[in-house]
Tab-separated table of C-alpha atoms in Angstrom:
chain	number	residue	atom	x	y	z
A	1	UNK	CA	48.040	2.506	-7.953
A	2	UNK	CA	51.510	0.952	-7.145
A	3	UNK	CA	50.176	-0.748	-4.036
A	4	UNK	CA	47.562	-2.607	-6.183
A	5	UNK	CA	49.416	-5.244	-7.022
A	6	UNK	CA	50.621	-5.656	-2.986
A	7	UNK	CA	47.098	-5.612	-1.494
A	8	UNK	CA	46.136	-8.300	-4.205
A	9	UNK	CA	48.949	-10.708	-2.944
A	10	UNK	CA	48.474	-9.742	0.512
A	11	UNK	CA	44.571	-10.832	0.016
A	12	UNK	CA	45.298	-13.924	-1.727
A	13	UNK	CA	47.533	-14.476	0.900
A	14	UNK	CA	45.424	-13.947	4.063
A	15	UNK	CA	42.684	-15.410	2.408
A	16	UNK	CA	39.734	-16.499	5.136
A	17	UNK	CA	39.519	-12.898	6.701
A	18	UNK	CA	39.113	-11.175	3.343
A	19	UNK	CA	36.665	-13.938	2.465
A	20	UNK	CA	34.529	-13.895	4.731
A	21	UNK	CA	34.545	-10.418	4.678
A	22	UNK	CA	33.346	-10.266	1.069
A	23	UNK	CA	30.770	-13.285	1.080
A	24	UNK	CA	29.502	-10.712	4.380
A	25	UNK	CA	29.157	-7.617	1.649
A	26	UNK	CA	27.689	-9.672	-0.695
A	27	UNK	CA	24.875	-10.649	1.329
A	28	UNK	CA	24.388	-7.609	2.630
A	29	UNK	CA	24.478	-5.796	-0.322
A	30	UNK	CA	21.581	-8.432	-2.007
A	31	UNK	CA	19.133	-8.144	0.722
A	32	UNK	CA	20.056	-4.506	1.118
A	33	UNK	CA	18.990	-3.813	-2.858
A	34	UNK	CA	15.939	-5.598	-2.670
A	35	UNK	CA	14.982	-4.256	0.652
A	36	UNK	CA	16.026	-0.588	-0.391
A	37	UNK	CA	13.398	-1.147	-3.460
A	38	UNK	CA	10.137	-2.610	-0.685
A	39	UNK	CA	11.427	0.470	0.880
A	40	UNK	CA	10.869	3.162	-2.003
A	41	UNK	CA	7.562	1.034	-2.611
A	42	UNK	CA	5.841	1.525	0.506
A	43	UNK	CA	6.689	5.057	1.223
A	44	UNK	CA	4.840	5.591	-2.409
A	45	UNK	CA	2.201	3.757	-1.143
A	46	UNK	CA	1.881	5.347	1.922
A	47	UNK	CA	2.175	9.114	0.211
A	48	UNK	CA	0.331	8.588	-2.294
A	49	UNK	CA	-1.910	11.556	-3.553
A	50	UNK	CA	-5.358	11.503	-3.045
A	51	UNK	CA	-6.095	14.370	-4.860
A	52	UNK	CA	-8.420	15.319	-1.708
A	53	UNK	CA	-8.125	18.547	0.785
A	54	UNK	CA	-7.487	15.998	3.189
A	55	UNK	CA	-6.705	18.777	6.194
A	56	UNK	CA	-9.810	20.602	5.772
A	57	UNK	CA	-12.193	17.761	5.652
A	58	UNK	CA	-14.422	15.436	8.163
A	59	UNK	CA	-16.712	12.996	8.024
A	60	UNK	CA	-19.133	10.847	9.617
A	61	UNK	CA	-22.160	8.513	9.330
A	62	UNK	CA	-25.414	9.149	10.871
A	63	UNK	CA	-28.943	7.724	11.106
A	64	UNK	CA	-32.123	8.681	9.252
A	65	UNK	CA	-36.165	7.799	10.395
A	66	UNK	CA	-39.325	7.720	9.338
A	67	UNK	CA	-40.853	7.454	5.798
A	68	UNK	CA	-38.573	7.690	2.468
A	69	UNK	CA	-39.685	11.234	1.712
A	70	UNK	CA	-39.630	12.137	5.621
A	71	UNK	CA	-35.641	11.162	5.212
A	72	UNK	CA	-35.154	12.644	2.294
A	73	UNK	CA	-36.365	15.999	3.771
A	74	UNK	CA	-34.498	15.265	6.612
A	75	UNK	CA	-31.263	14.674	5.168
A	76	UNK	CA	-30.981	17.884	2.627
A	77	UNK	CA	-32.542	20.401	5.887
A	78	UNK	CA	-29.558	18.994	7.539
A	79	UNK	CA	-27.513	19.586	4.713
A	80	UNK	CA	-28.488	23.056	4.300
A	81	UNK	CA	-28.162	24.181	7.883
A	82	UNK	CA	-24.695	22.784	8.326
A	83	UNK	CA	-23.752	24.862	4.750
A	84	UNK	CA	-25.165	28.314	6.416
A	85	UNK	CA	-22.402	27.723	9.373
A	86	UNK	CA	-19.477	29.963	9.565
A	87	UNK	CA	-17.048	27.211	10.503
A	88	UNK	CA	-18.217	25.086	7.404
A	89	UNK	CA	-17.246	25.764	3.723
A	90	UNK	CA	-19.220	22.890	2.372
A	91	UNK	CA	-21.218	19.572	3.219
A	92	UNK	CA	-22.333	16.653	0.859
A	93	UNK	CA	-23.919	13.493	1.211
A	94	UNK	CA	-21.570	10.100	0.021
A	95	UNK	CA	-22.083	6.797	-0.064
A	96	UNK	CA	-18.767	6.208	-0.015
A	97	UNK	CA	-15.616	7.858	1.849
A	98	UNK	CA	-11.539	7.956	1.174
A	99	UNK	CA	-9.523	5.063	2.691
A	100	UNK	CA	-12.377	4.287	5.095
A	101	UNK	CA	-13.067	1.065	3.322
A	102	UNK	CA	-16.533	1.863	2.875
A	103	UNK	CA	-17.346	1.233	-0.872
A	104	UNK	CA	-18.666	-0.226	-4.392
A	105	UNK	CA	-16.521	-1.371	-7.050
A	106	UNK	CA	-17.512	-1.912	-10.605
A	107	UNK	CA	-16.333	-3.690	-13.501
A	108	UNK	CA	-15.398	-1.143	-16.405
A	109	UNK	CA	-15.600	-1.955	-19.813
A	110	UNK	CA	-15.666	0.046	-23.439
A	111	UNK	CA	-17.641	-2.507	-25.346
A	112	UNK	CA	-20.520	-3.898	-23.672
A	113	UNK	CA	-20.169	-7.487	-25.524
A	114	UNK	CA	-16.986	-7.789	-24.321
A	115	UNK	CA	-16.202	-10.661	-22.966
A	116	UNK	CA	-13.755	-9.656	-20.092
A	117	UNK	CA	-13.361	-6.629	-18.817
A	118	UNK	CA	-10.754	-3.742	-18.642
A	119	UNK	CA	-10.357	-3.072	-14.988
A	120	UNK	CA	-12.217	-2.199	-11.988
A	121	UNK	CA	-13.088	0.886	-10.379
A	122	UNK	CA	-14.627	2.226	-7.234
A	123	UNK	CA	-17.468	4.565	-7.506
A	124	UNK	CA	-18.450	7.913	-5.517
A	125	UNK	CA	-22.004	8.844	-5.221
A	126	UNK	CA	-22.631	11.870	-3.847
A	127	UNK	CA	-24.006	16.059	-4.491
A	128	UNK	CA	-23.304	17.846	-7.296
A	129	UNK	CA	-20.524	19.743	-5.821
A	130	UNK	CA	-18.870	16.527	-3.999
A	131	UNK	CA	-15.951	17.209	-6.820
A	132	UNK	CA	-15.545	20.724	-5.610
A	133	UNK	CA	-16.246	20.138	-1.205
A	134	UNK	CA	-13.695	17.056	-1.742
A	135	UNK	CA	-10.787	19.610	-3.381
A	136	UNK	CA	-10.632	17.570	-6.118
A	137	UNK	CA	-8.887	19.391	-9.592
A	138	UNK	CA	-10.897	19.162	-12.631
A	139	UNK	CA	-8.078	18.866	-15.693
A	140	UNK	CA	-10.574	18.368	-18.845
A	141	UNK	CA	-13.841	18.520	-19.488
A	142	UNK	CA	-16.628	19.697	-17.216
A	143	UNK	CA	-17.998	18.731	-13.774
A	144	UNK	CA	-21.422	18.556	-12.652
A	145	UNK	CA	-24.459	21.096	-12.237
A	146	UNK	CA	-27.143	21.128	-9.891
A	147	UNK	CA	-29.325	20.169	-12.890
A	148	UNK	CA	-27.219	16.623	-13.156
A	149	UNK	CA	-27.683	15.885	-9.457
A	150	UNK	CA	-30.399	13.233	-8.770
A	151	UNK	CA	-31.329	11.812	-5.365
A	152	UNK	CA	-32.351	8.740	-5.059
A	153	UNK	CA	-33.386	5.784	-2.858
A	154	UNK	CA	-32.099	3.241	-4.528
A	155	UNK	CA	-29.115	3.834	-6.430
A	156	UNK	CA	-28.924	2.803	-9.977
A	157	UNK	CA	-26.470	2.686	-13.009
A	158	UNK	CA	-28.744	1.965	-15.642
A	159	UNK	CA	-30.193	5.736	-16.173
A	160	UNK	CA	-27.253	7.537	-17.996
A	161	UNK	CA	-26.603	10.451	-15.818
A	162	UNK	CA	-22.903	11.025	-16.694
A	163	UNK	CA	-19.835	10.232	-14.695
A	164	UNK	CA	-16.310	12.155	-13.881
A	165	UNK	CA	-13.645	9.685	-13.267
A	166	UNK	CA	-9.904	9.559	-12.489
A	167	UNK	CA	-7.263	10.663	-14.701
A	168	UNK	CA	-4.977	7.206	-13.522
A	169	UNK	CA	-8.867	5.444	-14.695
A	170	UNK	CA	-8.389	7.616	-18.079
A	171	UNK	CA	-5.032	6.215	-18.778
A	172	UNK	CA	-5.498	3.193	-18.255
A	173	UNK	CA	-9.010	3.660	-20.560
A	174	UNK	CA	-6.968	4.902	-23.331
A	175	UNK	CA	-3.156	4.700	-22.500
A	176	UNK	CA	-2.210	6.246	-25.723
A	177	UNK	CA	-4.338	9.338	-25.201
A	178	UNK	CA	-6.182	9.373	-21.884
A	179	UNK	CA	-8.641	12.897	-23.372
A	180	UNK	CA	-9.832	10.096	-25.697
A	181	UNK	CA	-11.886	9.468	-22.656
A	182	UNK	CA	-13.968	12.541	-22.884
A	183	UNK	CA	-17.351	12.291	-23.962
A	184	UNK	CA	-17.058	8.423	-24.447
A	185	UNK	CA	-19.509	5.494	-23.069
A	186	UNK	CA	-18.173	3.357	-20.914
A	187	UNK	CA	-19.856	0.696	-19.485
A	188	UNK	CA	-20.225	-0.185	-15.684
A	189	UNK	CA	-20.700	-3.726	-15.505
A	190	UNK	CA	-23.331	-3.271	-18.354
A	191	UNK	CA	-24.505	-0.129	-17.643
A	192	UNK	CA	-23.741	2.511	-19.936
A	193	UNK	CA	-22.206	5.658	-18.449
A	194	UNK	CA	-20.813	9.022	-20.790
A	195	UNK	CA	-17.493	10.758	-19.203
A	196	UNK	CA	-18.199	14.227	-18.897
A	197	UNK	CA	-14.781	15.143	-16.792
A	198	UNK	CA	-11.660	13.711	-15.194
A	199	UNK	CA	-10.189	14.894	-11.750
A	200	UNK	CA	-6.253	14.560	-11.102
A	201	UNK	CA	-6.294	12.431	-8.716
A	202	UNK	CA	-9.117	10.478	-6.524
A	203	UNK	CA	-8.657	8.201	-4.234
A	204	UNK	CA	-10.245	4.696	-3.488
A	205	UNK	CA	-12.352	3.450	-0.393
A	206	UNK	CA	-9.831	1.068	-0.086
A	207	UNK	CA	-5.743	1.596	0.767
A	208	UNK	CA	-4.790	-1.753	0.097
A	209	UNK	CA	-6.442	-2.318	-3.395
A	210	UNK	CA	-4.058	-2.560	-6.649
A	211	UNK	CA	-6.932	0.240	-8.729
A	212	UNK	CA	-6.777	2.380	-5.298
A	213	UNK	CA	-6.790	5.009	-8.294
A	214	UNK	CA	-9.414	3.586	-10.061
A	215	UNK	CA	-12.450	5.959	-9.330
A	216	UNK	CA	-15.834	7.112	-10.535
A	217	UNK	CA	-17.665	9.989	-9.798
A	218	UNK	CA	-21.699	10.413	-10.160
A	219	UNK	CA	-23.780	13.179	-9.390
A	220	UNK	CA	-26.202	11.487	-7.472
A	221	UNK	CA	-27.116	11.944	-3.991
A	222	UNK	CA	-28.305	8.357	-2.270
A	223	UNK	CA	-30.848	8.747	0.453
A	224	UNK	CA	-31.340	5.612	3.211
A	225	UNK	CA	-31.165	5.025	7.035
A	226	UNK	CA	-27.499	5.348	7.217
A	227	UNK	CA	-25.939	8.145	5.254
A	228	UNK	CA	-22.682	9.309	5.294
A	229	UNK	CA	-21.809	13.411	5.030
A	230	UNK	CA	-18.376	14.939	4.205
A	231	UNK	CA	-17.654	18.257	5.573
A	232	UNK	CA	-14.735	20.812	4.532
A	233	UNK	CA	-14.191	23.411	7.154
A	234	UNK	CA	-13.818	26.921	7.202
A	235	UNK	CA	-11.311	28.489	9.120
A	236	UNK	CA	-8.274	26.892	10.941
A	237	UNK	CA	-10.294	24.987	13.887
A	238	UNK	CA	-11.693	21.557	12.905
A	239	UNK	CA	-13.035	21.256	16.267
A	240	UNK	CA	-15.429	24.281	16.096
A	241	UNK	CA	-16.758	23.281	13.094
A	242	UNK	CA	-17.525	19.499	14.164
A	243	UNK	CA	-18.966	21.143	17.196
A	244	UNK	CA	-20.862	22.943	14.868
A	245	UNK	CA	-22.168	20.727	12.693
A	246	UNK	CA	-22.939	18.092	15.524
A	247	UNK	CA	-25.407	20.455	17.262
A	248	UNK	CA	-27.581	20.554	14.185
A	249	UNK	CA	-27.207	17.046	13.707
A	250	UNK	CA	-28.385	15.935	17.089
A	251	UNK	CA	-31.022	18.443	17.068
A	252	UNK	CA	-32.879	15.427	15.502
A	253	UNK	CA	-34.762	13.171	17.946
A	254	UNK	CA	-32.883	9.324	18.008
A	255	UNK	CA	-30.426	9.988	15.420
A	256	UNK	CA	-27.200	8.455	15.959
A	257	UNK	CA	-23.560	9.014	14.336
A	258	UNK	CA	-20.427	7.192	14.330
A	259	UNK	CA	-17.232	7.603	12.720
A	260	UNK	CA	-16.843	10.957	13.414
A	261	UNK	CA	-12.942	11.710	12.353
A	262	UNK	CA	-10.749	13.693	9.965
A	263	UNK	CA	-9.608	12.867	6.805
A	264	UNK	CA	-6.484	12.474	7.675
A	265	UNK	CA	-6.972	10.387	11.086
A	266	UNK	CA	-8.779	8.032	8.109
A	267	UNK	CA	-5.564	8.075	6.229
A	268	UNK	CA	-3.198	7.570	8.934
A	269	UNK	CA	-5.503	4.306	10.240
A	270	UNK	CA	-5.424	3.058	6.580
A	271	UNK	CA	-2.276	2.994	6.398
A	272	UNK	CA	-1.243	2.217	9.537
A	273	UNK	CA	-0.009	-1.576	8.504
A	274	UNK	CA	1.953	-0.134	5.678
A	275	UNK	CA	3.767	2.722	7.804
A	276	UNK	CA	4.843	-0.275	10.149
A	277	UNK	CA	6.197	-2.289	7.243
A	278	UNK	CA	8.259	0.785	6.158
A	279	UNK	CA	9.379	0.941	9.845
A	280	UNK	CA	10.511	-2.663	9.661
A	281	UNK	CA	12.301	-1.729	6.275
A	282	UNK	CA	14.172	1.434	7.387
A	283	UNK	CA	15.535	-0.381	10.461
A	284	UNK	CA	16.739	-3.772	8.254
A	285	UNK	CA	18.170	-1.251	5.957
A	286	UNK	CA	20.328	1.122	8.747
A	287	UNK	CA	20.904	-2.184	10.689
A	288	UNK	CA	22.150	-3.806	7.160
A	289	UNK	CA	25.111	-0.825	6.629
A	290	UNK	CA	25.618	-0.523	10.513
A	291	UNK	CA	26.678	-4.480	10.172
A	292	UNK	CA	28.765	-4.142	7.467
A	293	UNK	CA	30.363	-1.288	8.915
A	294	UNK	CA	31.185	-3.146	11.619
A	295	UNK	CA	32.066	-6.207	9.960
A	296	UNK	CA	34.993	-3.488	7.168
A	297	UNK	CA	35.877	-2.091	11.077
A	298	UNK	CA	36.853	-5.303	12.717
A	299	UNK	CA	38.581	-6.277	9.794
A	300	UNK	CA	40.667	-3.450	9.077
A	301	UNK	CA	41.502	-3.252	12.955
A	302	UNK	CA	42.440	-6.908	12.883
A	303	UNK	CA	44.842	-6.463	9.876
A	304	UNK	CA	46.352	-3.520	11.658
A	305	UNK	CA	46.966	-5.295	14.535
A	306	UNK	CA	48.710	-8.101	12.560
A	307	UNK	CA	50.708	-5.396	10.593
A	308	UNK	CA	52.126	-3.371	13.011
A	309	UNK	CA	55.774	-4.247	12.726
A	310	UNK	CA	55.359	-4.325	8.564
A	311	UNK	CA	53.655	-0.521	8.391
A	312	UNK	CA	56.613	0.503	11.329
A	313	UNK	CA	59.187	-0.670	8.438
A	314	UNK	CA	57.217	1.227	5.710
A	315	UNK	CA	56.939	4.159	8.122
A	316	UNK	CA	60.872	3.772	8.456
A	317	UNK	CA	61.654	3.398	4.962
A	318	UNK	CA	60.333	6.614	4.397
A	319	UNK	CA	56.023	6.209	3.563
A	320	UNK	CA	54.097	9.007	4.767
A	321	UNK	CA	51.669	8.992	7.023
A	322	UNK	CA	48.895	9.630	3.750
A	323	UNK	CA	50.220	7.025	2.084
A	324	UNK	CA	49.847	4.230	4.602
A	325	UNK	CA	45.815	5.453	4.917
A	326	UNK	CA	45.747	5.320	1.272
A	327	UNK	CA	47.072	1.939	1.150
A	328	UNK	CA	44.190	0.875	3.735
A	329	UNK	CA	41.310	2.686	2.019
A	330	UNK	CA	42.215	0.969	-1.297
A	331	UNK	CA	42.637	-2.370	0.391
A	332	UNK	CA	39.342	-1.853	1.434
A	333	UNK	CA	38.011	-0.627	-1.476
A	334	UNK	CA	38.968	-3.667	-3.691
A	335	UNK	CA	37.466	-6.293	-0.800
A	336	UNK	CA	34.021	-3.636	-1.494
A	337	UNK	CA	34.420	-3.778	-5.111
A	338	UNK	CA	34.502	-7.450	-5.445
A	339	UNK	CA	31.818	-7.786	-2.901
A	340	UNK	CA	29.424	-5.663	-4.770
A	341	UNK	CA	29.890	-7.358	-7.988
A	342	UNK	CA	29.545	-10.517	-6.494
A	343	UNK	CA	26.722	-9.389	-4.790
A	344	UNK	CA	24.814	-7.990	-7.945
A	345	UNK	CA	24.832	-11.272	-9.232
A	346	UNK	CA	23.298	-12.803	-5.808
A	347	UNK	CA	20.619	-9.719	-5.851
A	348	UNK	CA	19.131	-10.621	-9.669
A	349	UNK	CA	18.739	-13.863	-8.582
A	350	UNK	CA	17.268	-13.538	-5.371
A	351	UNK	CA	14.855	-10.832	-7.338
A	352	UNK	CA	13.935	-13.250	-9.835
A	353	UNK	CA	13.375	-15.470	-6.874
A	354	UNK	CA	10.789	-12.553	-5.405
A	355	UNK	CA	9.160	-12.100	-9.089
A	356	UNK	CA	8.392	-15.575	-9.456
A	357	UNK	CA	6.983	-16.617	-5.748
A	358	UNK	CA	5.282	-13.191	-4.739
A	359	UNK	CA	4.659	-11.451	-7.752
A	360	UNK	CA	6.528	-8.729	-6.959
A	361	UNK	CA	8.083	-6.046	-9.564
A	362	UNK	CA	11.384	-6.287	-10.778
A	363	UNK	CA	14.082	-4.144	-9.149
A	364	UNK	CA	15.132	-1.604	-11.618
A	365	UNK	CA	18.819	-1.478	-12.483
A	366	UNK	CA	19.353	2.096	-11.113
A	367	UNK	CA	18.850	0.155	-7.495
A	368	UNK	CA	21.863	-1.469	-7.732
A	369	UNK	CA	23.789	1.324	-7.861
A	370	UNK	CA	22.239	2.763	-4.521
A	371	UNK	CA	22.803	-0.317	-2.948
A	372	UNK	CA	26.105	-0.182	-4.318
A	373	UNK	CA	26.808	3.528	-3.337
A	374	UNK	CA	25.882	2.362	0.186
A	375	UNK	CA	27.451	-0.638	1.166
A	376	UNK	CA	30.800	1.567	-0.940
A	377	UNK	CA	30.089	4.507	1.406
A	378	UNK	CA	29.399	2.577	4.800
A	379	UNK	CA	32.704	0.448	4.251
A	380	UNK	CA	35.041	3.323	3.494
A	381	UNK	CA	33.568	5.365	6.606
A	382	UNK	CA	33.992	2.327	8.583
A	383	UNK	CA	37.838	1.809	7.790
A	384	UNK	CA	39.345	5.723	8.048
A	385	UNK	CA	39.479	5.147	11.781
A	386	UNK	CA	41.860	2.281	11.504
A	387	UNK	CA	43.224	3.433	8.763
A	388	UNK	CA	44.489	6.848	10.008
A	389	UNK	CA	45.425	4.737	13.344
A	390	UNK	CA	47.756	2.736	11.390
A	391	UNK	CA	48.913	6.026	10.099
A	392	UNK	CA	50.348	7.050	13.575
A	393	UNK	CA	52.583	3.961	13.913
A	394	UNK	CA	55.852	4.706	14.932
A	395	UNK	CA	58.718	3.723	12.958
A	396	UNK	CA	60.668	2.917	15.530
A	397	UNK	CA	57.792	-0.695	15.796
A	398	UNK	CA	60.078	-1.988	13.161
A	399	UNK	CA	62.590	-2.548	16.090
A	400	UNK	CA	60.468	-4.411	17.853
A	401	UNK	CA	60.180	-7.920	17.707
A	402	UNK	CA	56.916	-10.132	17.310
């Protein structure tokens, strides 16, 4: 650490280069933090678990004719047919499907009286085994029977039938102990409702909604002229098995279907804006460290270059070649350090900024010390090329004059 006390004078010295330098880390390093953090966010937006066999699962809409009961028929002959297939493991009617933003939400509350409410939730109506076609894992309590199912025309909360909801619902039910859940009425808008099960995870209708893990799950199976039917294949082609299934749907005279897709073609168009933001992010972020790689590189060069004859004296007085590179890398290193620190104190406040204006979350602490491990890391790779340049000055440049 003997050449501390050098590189100090030297920088108070020198003084704009070194500056600017540091207020250029200091930025960096603030919208680098922050932009890190959107960064994280998004990509556990855009993975998020759906607690669905996403891979093995299509959907689509289709039409239904004639009289209530004639659709009704219609619908579960359809349903059975496509069930008897090879290429199909299951098929069940929905009224509403994963991040297609087809859907009902619902207020939720434990006390009918109450004023307000707790949250709301998205609901699923669907067959009896929609829990088990849609992959989702039952954790406690018990999911439907064929005896729960109902189908109806109209779809109604205010006959109890039971519900299965989502374990993120449960928690945020009964944060203390989500199992409390179990067994309890809840009421949808004013509907009462008893929780028979929670799934893991289920996803909403919607991508882009805060309670995207908000769900409910009823055994009921709505019948109108537009239904919607989710299919889980069996076997590794998806296209059989749509090929399948849409010969024994068209075998009905003016039907029509639309949407016909995969799961995860759904997902991917959900969250299609969101992958693009990340995009944006990743490239500000790599842009941000190439920049102030550059900016510790043309620095470093530039003090090199102004050094030459003072490292050839150093050289000639007997410093090694690793000591002049270590005298460069801690230079550098010390214009970093101050630059970070500086630039902690920029990234609260510009965080605080974000909190206030856009209601976003606060950055937690352990982000600073990425950012800081980055902007350390890109400025120390940027100056060993310089440094160990400076290294291989002759001692004879001592000599020389200016």
């Amino acid at each position: 650490m003997k050449d501390l006390k050098p590189i100090i004078k030297s920088l108070i010295r020198e003084k704009t280069g070194p500056l600017l330098l540091l207020l250029q880390i200091a930025v960096t390093y603030t919208v680098l933090v922050n932009a890190v953090f959107m960064l994280l966010q998004k990509h556990e937006e855009i993975h998020v678990s759906s607690g669905l066999a996403e891979s093995e699962l299509f959907w689509f809409q289709m039409s239904l004719h004639g009289e209530p009961e004639e659709m009704k028929a219609s619908l579960f002959r359809d349903l059975e047919a496509i069930k008897s297939l090879d290429t199909v493991k299951n098929a069940v009617t929905l009224n509403s499907i994963p991040f297609s933003e087809w859907g009902v939400g619902h207020e939720i509350r434990l006390d009918r009286n109450a004023e307000g409410f707790i949250t709301k939730a998205a609901f699923y109506t669907g067959s009896h085994d929609a829990a088990e076609t849609l992959g989702l894992k039952l954790i406690a309590g018990q999911g439907f029977e064929l005896s729960d199912e109902r189908r109806l025309f109209d779809f109604g909360l205010d006959t109890p039938s039971g519900i299965v909801i989502s374990k993120a619902l449960a928690e945020q039910l009964y944060p203390l102990d989500w199992q409390q859940v179990l067994g309890k009425t809840v009421y949808l808008n004013e509907d009462a409702q008893v929780v028979k099960g929670v799934v893991e995870h289920l996803i909403g209708p919607w991508s882009y909604w805060e309670n995207s893990n908000y769900n409910v799950l009823f055994s009921t199976a709505t019948v109108s002229s537009e239904v919607f039917l989710m299919i889980r294949i069996q076997g590794e082609s998806a296209k059989q098995s749509m090929q399948d299934v849409m010969r024994i749907v068209m075998q009905e005279p003016n039907r029509t279907v639309d949407h016909l897709e995969m799961l995860t073609e759904s997902r991917a168009s959900a969250y299609r804006s969101q992958v693009a933001a990340y995009s944006t992010l990743k490239a500000v972020v790599i842009g941000l460290a190439l920049i102030t790689m550059l900016g510790v590189f043309g620095q470093a060069r530039f003090a090199i270059l102004k050094r030459r004859k003072q490292i050839g004296t150093r050289r000639a007085l007997g410093a090694s070649r690793i000591a002049i590179v270590r005298y460069y890398l801690l230079e550098n290193a010390v214009i970093n350090l101050i630059g970070i620190a500086l630039g902690m104190v920029l990234a609260i406040v510009a965080n605080n900024l974000l909190i206030s204006h856009f209601n976003l979350l606060p950055v937690p602490s352990i982000y600073l010390f990425y950012g800081s491990v980055i902007i350390f890391g890109a400025g120390t790779l940027a100056v060993v090329q310089p440094a160990i340049r400076a290294a291989s000055i002759s001692p004879s440049e001592a000599t020389r004059s200016v």
